[in-house]
mmCIF file of C-alpha atoms in Angstrom:
data_model
loop_
_atom_site.group_PDB
_atom_site.id
_atom_site.type_symbol
_atom_site.label_atom_id
_atom_site.label_comp_id
_atom_site.label_asym_id
_atom_site.label_seq_id
_atom_site.Cartn_x
_atom_site.Cartn_y
_atom_site.Cartn_z
ATOM 1 C CA MET X 1 -98.401 -66.478 -51.508
ATOM 2 C CA ALA X 2 -95.125 -68.550 -49.917
ATOM 3 C CA ASP X 3 -95.624 -71.568 -49.190
ATOM 4 C CA ALA X 4 -95.561 -72.804 -45.345
ATOM 5 C CA SER X 5 -95.591 -76.280 -43.357
ATOM 6 C CA THR X 6 -96.507 -74.397 -39.861
ATOM 7 C CA ALA X 7 -99.847 -72.222 -38.485
ATOM 8 C CA LYS X 8 -98.907 -69.348 -35.808
ATOM 9 C CA LEU X 9 -101.966 -68.114 -33.816
ATOM 10 C CA THR X 10 -102.249 -66.892 -29.961
ATOM 11 C CA ILE X 11 -103.988 -68.927 -27.522
ATOM 12 C CA ASN X 12 -104.201 -66.344 -24.136
ATOM 13 C CA GLY X 13 -101.551 -64.343 -25.197
ATOM 14 C CA LYS X 14 -99.187 -67.293 -25.547
ATOM 15 C CA LEU X 15 -97.851 -67.683 -29.184
ATOM 16 C CA TYR X 16 -97.826 -71.220 -30.595
ATOM 17 C CA GLU X 17 -96.923 -72.784 -33.922
ATOM 18 C CA VAL X 18 -99.040 -75.967 -35.165
ATOM 19 C CA GLY X 19 -96.282 -77.841 -36.811
ATOM 20 C CA PRO X 20 -96.363 -80.468 -40.200
ATOM 21 C CA ASP X 21 -96.625 -83.056 -37.308
ATOM 22 C CA VAL X 22 -99.861 -81.683 -36.901
ATOM 23 C CA THR X 23 -102.719 -83.151 -39.794
ATOM 24 C CA VAL X 24 -105.113 -80.479 -42.305
ATOM 25 C CA GLY X 25 -108.540 -80.950 -40.078
ATOM 26 C CA THR X 26 -107.373 -81.488 -37.460
ATOM 27 C CA ASN X 27 -110.151 -79.284 -34.655
ATOM 28 C CA LEU X 28 -108.515 -76.393 -32.639
ATOM 29 C CA VAL X 29 -110.140 -78.389 -29.398
ATOM 30 C CA ASP X 30 -107.920 -81.386 -29.519
ATOM 31 C CA PHE X 31 -104.702 -78.807 -29.855
ATOM 32 C CA LEU X 32 -106.565 -77.215 -27.501
ATOM 33 C CA HIS X 33 -106.428 -80.882 -25.515
ATOM 34 C CA SER X 34 -103.117 -81.949 -26.198
ATOM 35 C CA GLN X 35 -101.677 -78.538 -24.556
ATOM 36 C CA GLY X 36 -103.118 -79.061 -21.613
ATOM 37 C CA LEU X 37 -105.832 -77.048 -22.266
ATOM 38 C CA THR X 38 -108.410 -78.581 -20.653
ATOM 39 C CA GLY X 39 -111.162 -76.579 -19.568
ATOM 40 C CA THR X 40 -112.805 -76.351 -23.028
ATOM 41 C CA HIS X 41 -114.953 -79.268 -22.750
ATOM 42 C CA TYR X 42 -116.314 -81.577 -26.261
ATOM 43 C CA THR X 43 -118.783 -84.097 -26.136
ATOM 44 C CA CYS X 44 -121.499 -84.147 -29.167
ATOM 45 C CA ARG X 45 -118.675 -83.172 -31.545
ATOM 46 C CA LYS X 46 -121.612 -81.717 -33.471
ATOM 47 C CA GLY X 47 -121.796 -78.206 -32.875
ATOM 48 C CA GLY X 48 -125.132 -78.897 -30.680
ATOM 49 C CA CYS X 49 -123.970 -78.993 -27.059
ATOM 50 C CA GLY X 50 -121.549 -75.642 -26.501
ATOM 51 C CA SER X 51 -119.070 -76.944 -24.322
ATOM 52 C CA CYS X 52 -116.066 -76.153 -26.498
ATOM 53 C CA THR X 53 -116.792 -72.639 -27.178
ATOM 54 C CA VAL X 54 -114.083 -70.809 -26.774
ATOM 55 C CA VAL X 55 -113.858 -67.330 -28.200
ATOM 56 C CA GLY X 56 -111.284 -65.427 -31.276
ATOM 57 C CA LYS X 57 -109.888 -62.481 -32.850
ATOM 58 C CA TYR X 58 -109.025 -61.896 -36.675
ATOM 59 C CA THR X 59 -109.195 -59.142 -38.222
ATOM 60 C CA ASP X 60 -111.810 -59.138 -41.620
ATOM 61 C CA PRO X 61 -109.538 -58.811 -45.394
ATOM 62 C CA SER X 62 -112.389 -56.635 -46.625
ATOM 63 C CA THR X 63 -112.208 -54.056 -43.705
ATOM 64 C CA GLY X 64 -108.978 -54.508 -42.185
ATOM 65 C CA GLU X 65 -111.202 -54.773 -38.473
ATOM 66 C CA ASN X 66 -111.089 -57.170 -35.790
ATOM 67 C CA LYS X 67 -113.574 -59.389 -35.416
ATOM 68 C CA GLU X 68 -114.324 -61.389 -31.846
ATOM 69 C CA TYR X 69 -117.121 -63.824 -31.397
ATOM 70 C CA ALA X 70 -117.722 -67.644 -30.003
ATOM 71 C CA PHE X 71 -117.578 -70.552 -31.981
ATOM 72 C CA ASN X 72 -117.164 -74.320 -31.729
ATOM 73 C CA SER X 73 -114.227 -74.952 -31.224
ATOM 74 C CA CYS X 74 -114.665 -78.627 -32.164
ATOM 75 C CA LEU X 75 -115.609 -78.148 -35.464
ATOM 76 C CA ALA X 76 -113.035 -75.224 -36.594
ATOM 77 C CA MET X 77 -109.237 -76.533 -38.467
ATOM 78 C CA VAL X 78 -107.055 -75.423 -35.844
ATOM 79 C CA HIS X 79 -104.603 -74.716 -39.154
ATOM 80 C CA ALA X 80 -107.329 -72.374 -40.152
ATOM 81 C CA CYS X 81 -107.311 -69.773 -36.787
ATOM 82 C CA ASP X 82 -103.799 -69.030 -37.875
ATOM 83 C CA GLY X 83 -103.019 -66.030 -36.852
ATOM 84 C CA TRP X 84 -106.135 -65.616 -35.168
ATOM 85 C CA GLU X 85 -105.938 -64.527 -30.991
ATOM 86 C CA ILE X 86 -108.091 -67.037 -29.369
ATOM 87 C CA THR X 87 -108.851 -67.348 -25.573
ATOM 88 C CA THR X 88 -109.940 -70.080 -23.376
ATOM 89 C CA VAL X 89 -111.928 -70.527 -20.081
ATOM 90 C CA GLU X 90 -108.176 -70.413 -18.890
ATOM 91 C CA GLY X 91 -107.338 -67.940 -19.845
ATOM 92 C CA LEU X 92 -110.279 -65.929 -18.905
ATOM 93 C CA GLY X 93 -109.821 -65.856 -15.417
ATOM 94 C CA ASN X 94 -108.463 -68.760 -13.163
ATOM 95 C CA ARG X 95 -108.132 -69.180 -9.101
ATOM 96 C CA HIS X 96 -105.106 -67.380 -9.275
ATOM 97 C CA ASP X 97 -104.717 -64.089 -11.438
ATOM 98 C CA GLY X 98 -108.337 -64.293 -10.647
ATOM 99 C CA TYR X 99 -111.889 -64.850 -11.842
ATOM 100 C CA HIS X 100 -113.961 -62.709 -14.939
ATOM 101 C CA VAL X 101 -116.504 -60.191 -14.376
ATOM 102 C CA VAL X 102 -118.620 -63.517 -15.998
ATOM 103 C CA GLN X 103 -117.507 -66.680 -14.323
ATOM 104 C CA ASP X 104 -117.764 -64.651 -11.609
ATOM 105 C CA ARG X 105 -121.459 -63.852 -11.623
ATOM 106 C CA LEU X 106 -122.218 -67.610 -12.801
ATOM 107 C CA ALA X 107 -120.838 -68.577 -9.250
ATOM 108 C CA ASP X 108 -122.849 -65.705 -7.833
ATOM 109 C CA PHE X 109 -125.958 -66.875 -9.212
ATOM 110 C CA SER X 110 -125.738 -69.766 -8.506
ATOM 111 C CA GLY X 111 -125.608 -71.339 -12.388
ATOM 112 C CA THR X 112 -123.013 -74.118 -11.871
ATOM 113 C CA GLN X 113 -124.301 -77.263 -10.544
ATOM 114 C CA CYS X 114 -121.915 -80.362 -12.004
ATOM 115 C CA GLY X 115 -119.808 -77.916 -14.013
ATOM 116 C CA PHE X 116 -119.663 -79.495 -17.196
ATOM 117 C CA CYS X 117 -121.111 -77.097 -19.159
ATOM 118 C CA SER X 118 -120.045 -74.233 -17.009
ATOM 119 C CA PRO X 119 -117.195 -72.890 -19.289
ATOM 120 C CA GLY X 120 -118.718 -72.952 -23.038
ATOM 121 C CA MET X 121 -121.866 -70.688 -20.556
ATOM 122 C CA VAL X 122 -118.857 -68.204 -19.379
ATOM 123 C CA MET X 123 -117.454 -68.330 -23.316
ATOM 124 C CA ASN X 124 -120.318 -68.367 -24.993
ATOM 125 C CA MET X 125 -120.828 -64.528 -22.801
ATOM 126 C CA TYR X 126 -118.191 -63.258 -22.725
ATOM 127 C CA GLY X 127 -118.130 -63.142 -26.650
ATOM 128 C CA LEU X 128 -121.450 -61.654 -26.676
ATOM 129 C CA THR X 129 -119.315 -58.248 -24.519
ATOM 130 C CA GLN X 130 -116.375 -58.721 -26.755
ATOM 131 C CA GLN X 131 -118.892 -59.152 -29.925
ATOM 132 C CA LYS X 132 -121.052 -56.157 -29.031
ATOM 133 C CA LYS X 133 -119.216 -53.535 -27.180
ATOM 134 C CA ASP X 134 -121.487 -50.921 -27.345
ATOM 135 C CA GLY X 135 -124.261 -52.930 -25.287
ATOM 136 C CA TRP X 136 -126.286 -55.586 -25.759
ATOM 137 C CA THR X 137 -129.885 -56.087 -24.121
ATOM 138 C CA ALA X 138 -131.521 -59.031 -22.223
ATOM 139 C CA SER X 139 -132.568 -60.274 -25.516
ATOM 140 C CA ASP X 140 -129.353 -60.501 -26.886
ATOM 141 C CA ALA X 141 -128.789 -62.942 -23.085
ATOM 142 C CA GLU X 142 -131.057 -65.154 -24.114
ATOM 143 C CA HIS X 143 -130.106 -65.966 -27.275
ATOM 144 C CA LEU X 144 -127.148 -67.452 -26.632
ATOM 145 C CA LEU X 145 -128.942 -69.931 -25.075
ATOM 146 C CA ASP X 146 -129.528 -71.579 -28.285
ATOM 147 C CA GLY X 147 -126.021 -72.392 -28.536
ATOM 148 C CA ASN X 148 -125.492 -73.832 -25.153
ATOM 149 C CA LEU X 149 -126.885 -77.180 -23.142
ATOM 150 C CA CYS X 150 -127.149 -77.287 -19.401
ATOM 151 C CA ARG X 151 -129.056 -80.372 -17.855
ATOM 152 C CA CYS X 152 -128.637 -80.091 -13.897
ATOM 153 C CA THR X 153 -129.858 -75.459 -13.538
ATOM 154 C CA GLY X 154 -132.657 -75.112 -15.608
ATOM 155 C CA TYR X 155 -131.214 -72.390 -17.741
ATOM 156 C CA ARG X 156 -132.963 -69.745 -15.449
ATOM 157 C CA PRO X 157 -129.822 -68.746 -13.113
ATOM 158 C CA ILE X 158 -127.905 -68.304 -15.751
ATOM 159 C CA LEU X 159 -130.079 -66.254 -17.420
ATOM 160 C CA ASP X 160 -130.460 -64.071 -14.524
ATOM 161 C CA ALA X 161 -126.406 -63.818 -13.991
ATOM 162 C CA TRP X 162 -125.968 -63.072 -17.967
ATOM 163 C CA LYS X 163 -128.588 -60.403 -18.110
ATOM 164 C CA SER X 164 -126.665 -59.049 -14.729
ATOM 165 C CA VAL X 165 -123.968 -57.670 -16.681
ATOM 166 C CA THR X 166 -123.104 -54.403 -18.034
ATOM 167 C CA PRO X 167 -120.664 -53.069 -20.378
ATOM 168 C CA GLN X 168 -119.281 -50.925 -17.583
ATOM 169 C CA ASP X 169 -118.695 -54.167 -15.868
ATOM 170 C CA ILE X 170 -116.092 -55.682 -19.200
ATOM 171 C CA GLU X 171 -112.583 -54.452 -20.467
ATOM 172 C CA SER X 172 -111.362 -55.348 -23.816
ATOM 173 C CA GLY X 173 -108.481 -57.361 -24.529
ATOM 174 C CA GLY X 174 -105.381 -56.343 -26.422
ATOM 175 C CA ASN X 175 -105.132 -57.161 -30.435
ATOM 176 C CA THR X 176 -104.462 -59.772 -32.571
ATOM 177 C CA TYR X 177 -101.208 -59.676 -34.633
ATOM 178 C CA ALA X 178 -101.502 -59.235 -38.549
ATOM 179 C CA ASN X 179 -103.447 -62.194 -39.845
ATOM 180 C CA LEU X 180 -101.390 -62.483 -43.519
ATOM 181 C CA PRO X 181 -102.638 -66.264 -44.925
ATOM 182 C CA ARG X 182 -100.093 -69.050 -46.142
ATOM 183 C CA ASP X 183 -100.567 -72.161 -47.289
ATOM 184 C CA ILE X 184 -100.517 -74.786 -44.680
ATOM 185 C CA VAL X 185 -98.969 -77.810 -44.929
ATOM 186 C CA GLY X 186 -100.379 -80.999 -41.922
ATOM 187 C CA GLY X 187 -100.037 -84.907 -41.861
ATOM 188 C CA GLY X 188 -99.720 -84.665 -45.507
ATOM 189 C CA VAL X 189 -103.101 -82.406 -46.599
ATOM 190 C CA THR X 190 -102.792 -78.264 -47.146
ATOM 191 C CA LEU X 191 -104.374 -75.676 -45.960
ATOM 192 C CA TYR X 192 -104.927 -72.959 -48.960
ATOM 193 C CA GLN X 193 -105.889 -69.678 -47.954
ATOM 194 C CA PRO X 194 -105.168 -67.702 -51.103
ATOM 195 C CA ASP X 195 -105.752 -63.570 -50.309
ATOM 196 C CA SER X 196 -108.243 -63.025 -53.155
ATOM 197 C CA ILE X 197 -110.497 -64.012 -55.967
ATOM 198 C CA GLN X 198 -107.929 -64.167 -58.234
ATOM 199 C CA ALA X 199 -105.616 -66.855 -55.865
ATOM 200 C CA LEU X 200 -108.048 -68.752 -55.335
ATOM 201 C CA TYR X 201 -108.903 -69.504 -58.959
ATOM 202 C CA ASP X 202 -104.463 -69.750 -59.284
ATOM 203 C CA THR X 203 -105.398 -72.203 -56.174
ATOM 204 C CA LEU X 204 -107.722 -74.473 -58.082
ATOM 205 C CA ASN X 205 -106.289 -74.090 -61.084
ATOM 206 C CA GLY X 206 -102.896 -75.657 -59.949
ATOM 207 C CA LEU X 207 -104.877 -78.329 -58.297
ATOM 208 C CA GLU X 208 -104.443 -82.616 -59.844
ATOM 209 C CA ASP X 209 -107.538 -83.242 -61.530
ATOM 210 C CA ASP X 210 -107.292 -86.597 -58.655
ATOM 211 C CA THR X 211 -107.607 -84.343 -55.501
ATOM 212 C CA LYS X 212 -110.279 -84.300 -52.802
ATOM 213 C CA TYR X 213 -110.189 -81.281 -51.989
ATOM 214 C CA LYS X 214 -112.758 -79.196 -50.184
ATOM 215 C CA LEU X 215 -114.153 -75.230 -49.715
ATOM 216 C CA SER X 216 -114.340 -74.483 -46.397
ATOM 217 C CA CYS X 217 -115.140 -70.919 -45.082
ATOM 218 C CA GLY X 218 -116.158 -72.190 -40.450
ATOM 219 C CA ASP X 219 -116.131 -75.777 -42.114
ATOM 220 C CA THR X 220 -119.072 -75.614 -39.563
ATOM 221 C CA GLY X 221 -120.836 -78.695 -41.875
ATOM 222 C CA LYS X 222 -118.779 -81.468 -40.712
ATOM 223 C CA GLY X 223 -120.725 -81.400 -37.798
ATOM 224 C CA VAL X 224 -123.962 -82.611 -40.161
ATOM 225 C CA TYR X 225 -122.397 -84.118 -43.460
ATOM 226 C CA ASN X 226 -118.163 -85.124 -41.786
ATOM 227 C CA ASP X 227 -116.627 -85.632 -45.095
ATOM 228 C CA GLU X 228 -113.355 -88.139 -45.879
ATOM 229 C CA ASP X 229 -110.309 -88.919 -47.724
ATOM 230 C CA ILE X 230 -110.180 -84.829 -48.031
ATOM 231 C CA THR X 231 -106.388 -83.888 -48.944
ATOM 232 C CA ALA X 232 -106.996 -80.246 -49.882
ATOM 233 C CA TYR X 233 -108.676 -78.067 -47.573
ATOM 234 C CA ILE X 234 -109.095 -74.096 -49.597
ATOM 235 C CA ASN X 235 -109.680 -71.572 -47.154
ATOM 236 C CA THR X 236 -112.579 -69.093 -48.458
ATOM 237 C CA ARG X 237 -112.207 -66.665 -45.117
ATOM 238 C CA THR X 238 -109.041 -65.234 -45.787
ATOM 239 C CA VAL X 239 -110.202 -64.484 -49.593
ATOM 240 C CA THR X 240 -110.981 -60.183 -49.301
ATOM 241 C CA GLU X 241 -113.323 -60.395 -51.406
ATOM 242 C CA LEU X 242 -115.682 -63.126 -50.283
ATOM 243 C CA ASN X 243 -115.696 -61.145 -46.826
ATOM 244 C CA SER X 244 -116.957 -58.164 -48.409
ATOM 245 C CA GLN X 245 -120.694 -56.640 -47.786
ATOM 246 C CA GLU X 246 -122.456 -54.037 -49.633
ATOM 247 C CA ALA X 247 -125.636 -52.154 -48.918
ATOM 248 C CA THR X 248 -127.913 -50.039 -51.185
ATOM 249 C CA ASP X 249 -131.327 -48.806 -51.835
ATOM 250 C CA GLU X 250 -131.616 -51.532 -55.054
ATOM 251 C CA ASN X 251 -129.659 -54.958 -53.458
ATOM 252 C CA LEU X 252 -127.981 -55.950 -51.077
ATOM 253 C CA VAL X 253 -124.841 -58.231 -51.787
ATOM 254 C CA PHE X 254 -122.498 -60.735 -49.192
ATOM 255 C CA GLY X 255 -119.792 -62.226 -50.327
ATOM 256 C CA SER X 256 -119.438 -66.067 -49.941
ATOM 257 C CA ALA X 257 -117.613 -66.191 -47.228
ATOM 258 C CA VAL X 258 -119.608 -63.896 -44.617
ATOM 259 C CA SER X 259 -120.682 -64.845 -41.621
ATOM 260 C CA ILE X 260 -124.859 -66.169 -41.047
ATOM 261 C CA ALA X 261 -124.440 -63.444 -38.110
ATOM 262 C CA ASP X 262 -123.306 -60.657 -39.999
ATOM 263 C CA VAL X 263 -125.657 -61.321 -42.555
ATOM 264 C CA ILE X 264 -128.297 -61.297 -39.919
ATOM 265 C CA SER X 265 -127.133 -57.540 -38.226
ATOM 266 C CA THR X 266 -126.461 -56.044 -41.876
ATOM 267 C CA LEU X 267 -130.520 -57.532 -42.512
ATOM 268 C CA GLU X 268 -131.906 -55.194 -39.494
ATOM 269 C CA GLU X 269 -130.222 -52.369 -39.850
ATOM 270 C CA ALA X 270 -131.338 -52.488 -43.482
ATOM 271 C CA ALA X 271 -134.277 -52.371 -42.365
ATOM 272 C CA LYS X 272 -133.971 -49.727 -40.005
ATOM 273 C CA THR X 273 -132.162 -47.395 -42.236
ATOM 274 C CA ARG X 274 -133.354 -47.976 -45.904
ATOM 275 C CA PRO X 275 -136.456 -47.811 -48.139
ATOM 276 C CA GLY X 276 -137.954 -51.130 -48.649
ATOM 277 C CA TYR X 277 -136.049 -53.700 -47.078
ATOM 278 C CA SER X 278 -138.843 -53.675 -44.017
ATOM 279 C CA TYR X 279 -138.865 -57.753 -44.885
ATOM 280 C CA ALA X 280 -134.962 -58.117 -43.713
ATOM 281 C CA THR X 281 -136.439 -58.224 -40.230
ATOM 282 C CA LEU X 282 -138.543 -61.109 -40.822
ATOM 283 C CA LEU X 283 -136.357 -62.676 -42.612
ATOM 284 C CA ALA X 284 -133.300 -62.106 -39.989
ATOM 285 C CA LYS X 285 -135.157 -63.289 -37.326
ATOM 286 C CA HIS X 286 -135.976 -66.676 -39.454
ATOM 287 C CA TRP X 287 -132.137 -67.309 -39.931
ATOM 288 C CA ARG X 288 -131.839 -66.714 -36.114
ATOM 289 C CA HIS X 289 -133.397 -69.792 -36.114
ATOM 290 C CA VAL X 290 -130.574 -71.542 -37.569
ATOM 291 C CA ALA X 291 -127.839 -73.287 -35.576
ATOM 292 C CA SER X 292 -126.551 -71.712 -33.112
ATOM 293 C CA THR X 293 -125.422 -68.167 -32.498
ATOM 294 C CA GLN X 294 -121.762 -69.837 -32.001
ATOM 295 C CA ILE X 295 -122.264 -71.651 -35.339
ATOM 296 C CA ARG X 296 -123.727 -68.119 -36.557
ATOM 297 C CA ASN X 297 -120.598 -66.704 -35.703
ATOM 298 C CA LEU X 298 -118.870 -69.143 -37.671
ATOM 299 C CA GLY X 299 -120.230 -70.434 -40.629
ATOM 300 C CA SER X 300 -121.276 -68.042 -43.442
ATOM 301 C CA TRP X 301 -124.716 -68.078 -45.117
ATOM 302 C CA ALA X 302 -122.525 -69.464 -48.576
ATOM 303 C CA GLY X 303 -121.672 -73.175 -47.271
ATOM 304 C CA ASN X 304 -124.808 -73.635 -45.435
ATOM 305 C CA LEU X 305 -126.519 -73.477 -49.618
ATOM 306 C CA GLY X 306 -122.891 -75.511 -51.106
ATOM 307 C CA LEU X 307 -124.241 -78.204 -47.437
ATOM 308 C CA LYS X 308 -127.722 -77.880 -49.727
ATOM 309 C CA ALA X 309 -126.033 -78.015 -52.905
ATOM 310 C CA THR X 310 -124.424 -81.155 -52.583
ATOM 311 C CA HIS X 311 -127.465 -82.899 -49.479
ATOM 312 C CA SER X 312 -130.672 -82.932 -50.940
ATOM 313 C CA GLU X 313 -132.033 -83.701 -47.908
ATOM 314 C CA PHE X 314 -130.534 -81.018 -45.791
ATOM 315 C CA PRO X 315 -133.882 -78.887 -44.557
ATOM 316 C CA SER X 316 -131.882 -75.660 -45.064
ATOM 317 C CA ASP X 317 -134.117 -72.277 -43.637
ATOM 318 C CA ILE X 318 -131.846 -70.097 -45.826
ATOM 319 C CA PHE X 319 -132.380 -71.845 -48.907
ATOM 320 C CA ILE X 320 -135.728 -71.529 -48.147
ATOM 321 C CA SER X 321 -135.908 -67.751 -47.258
ATOM 322 C CA LEU X 322 -133.794 -66.737 -50.619
ATOM 323 C CA VAL X 323 -136.025 -68.723 -52.506
ATOM 324 C CA GLY X 324 -138.764 -66.450 -50.738
ATOM 325 C CA THR X 325 -137.317 -63.125 -51.523
ATOM 326 C CA ASP X 326 -135.865 -64.084 -55.451
ATOM 327 C CA ALA X 327 -132.109 -63.513 -54.464
ATOM 328 C CA THR X 328 -129.653 -65.133 -56.883
ATOM 329 C CA ILE X 329 -126.353 -66.814 -56.431
ATOM 330 C CA THR X 330 -122.873 -64.657 -58.590
ATOM 331 C CA THR X 331 -120.688 -68.174 -59.386
ATOM 332 C CA GLY X 332 -116.967 -67.860 -60.654
ATOM 333 C CA LEU X 333 -115.775 -70.201 -63.653
ATOM 334 C CA ALA X 334 -111.935 -70.163 -61.900
ATOM 335 C CA SER X 335 -110.681 -71.432 -65.769
ATOM 336 C CA ASP X 336 -111.291 -68.191 -66.969
ATOM 337 C CA GLY X 337 -112.402 -66.191 -64.614
ATOM 338 C CA SER X 338 -116.101 -65.647 -65.941
ATOM 339 C CA VAL X 339 -119.288 -65.067 -64.049
ATOM 340 C CA THR X 340 -122.550 -66.469 -63.859
ATOM 341 C CA SER X 341 -125.637 -65.088 -62.407
ATOM 342 C CA HIS X 342 -128.307 -68.341 -61.157
ATOM 343 C CA THR X 343 -131.705 -68.487 -59.255
ATOM 344 C CA VAL X 344 -131.211 -70.092 -55.960
ATOM 345 C CA GLU X 345 -133.628 -73.269 -57.131
ATOM 346 C CA GLU X 346 -130.790 -73.755 -59.671
ATOM 347 C CA LEU X 347 -128.841 -74.665 -56.344
ATOM 348 C CA VAL X 348 -129.577 -78.092 -55.602
ATOM 349 C CA THR X 349 -128.436 -79.738 -59.419
ATOM 350 C CA PHE X 350 -125.393 -76.543 -59.288
ATOM 351 C CA ASP X 351 -121.813 -78.720 -59.566
ATOM 352 C CA PHE X 352 -119.513 -76.591 -57.573
ATOM 353 C CA ARG X 353 -116.105 -77.745 -58.133
ATOM 354 C CA SER X 354 -116.673 -76.795 -62.382
ATOM 355 C CA GLU X 355 -117.291 -73.483 -60.662
#
């Protein structure tokens, strides 16, 4: 993999390069503001209020297909969006070019008062329309509100506005350019982006013993625990094998970079189409209460377990539910490539730096 010092991403159709003067670990929302795109707001910087919501599109390395969803720009690293297409509220619609139907509908239903939450509300709904282009339900629209706070409206007019939007109202956008993973350096911090398990092992084996590194997928955990003095991030979202999913009549297998939202979708589908998985409906329902729509879109299920492993006090519902289903976790040892299976309970004493 060739070394590189810049990340490249498109924002509202314009190509941006994130140079080496921008420190790896910088949040996307801060980069947006540095470029004058201040329509994306921020308040809590913990993924709780939703005012920073944007929509991202990238190519899944496991399937080669585009994925598009809303997420918190206050948590996502701008360098980890290398190769992505980002849409902010300015790019969705504005007074010069005309407003998008989602924006118009919010205004038509008097869904905004002070207006601070409105950009995030709009982008979350737009993300749903791109994530479920074949159609969505009123229940889907209701679930969106778990990721956005509004202190003015009482939510009713916003919910009415979202329920009025139909697939016929929406036109799909363009395609992303090819996302070619490459290592990025900024502000003396490195983001490694391996594209395979072997490349991941090579990266880990190549680090100095005293390197303070972090395996990162969506990096949503920093909304709870903010690690300091990280000198190297390793992006697991670019690893092809870790994005894979497999559903058989015997097992459901998820790579560690699969998002919580994608696991939920697979669980619901398995419950409908495969014998012996009726319990998956309850599991999916339980996981829908984890965090918010935006965080479930960006964060991985394994990252949630990683927080539990490194912070035993972390109240992980995913951990509890996987213990209840007798799930097993398979890990790999970077030094020799060997794999080992563990019970979920063993994770609370597991040393993730060794495997």
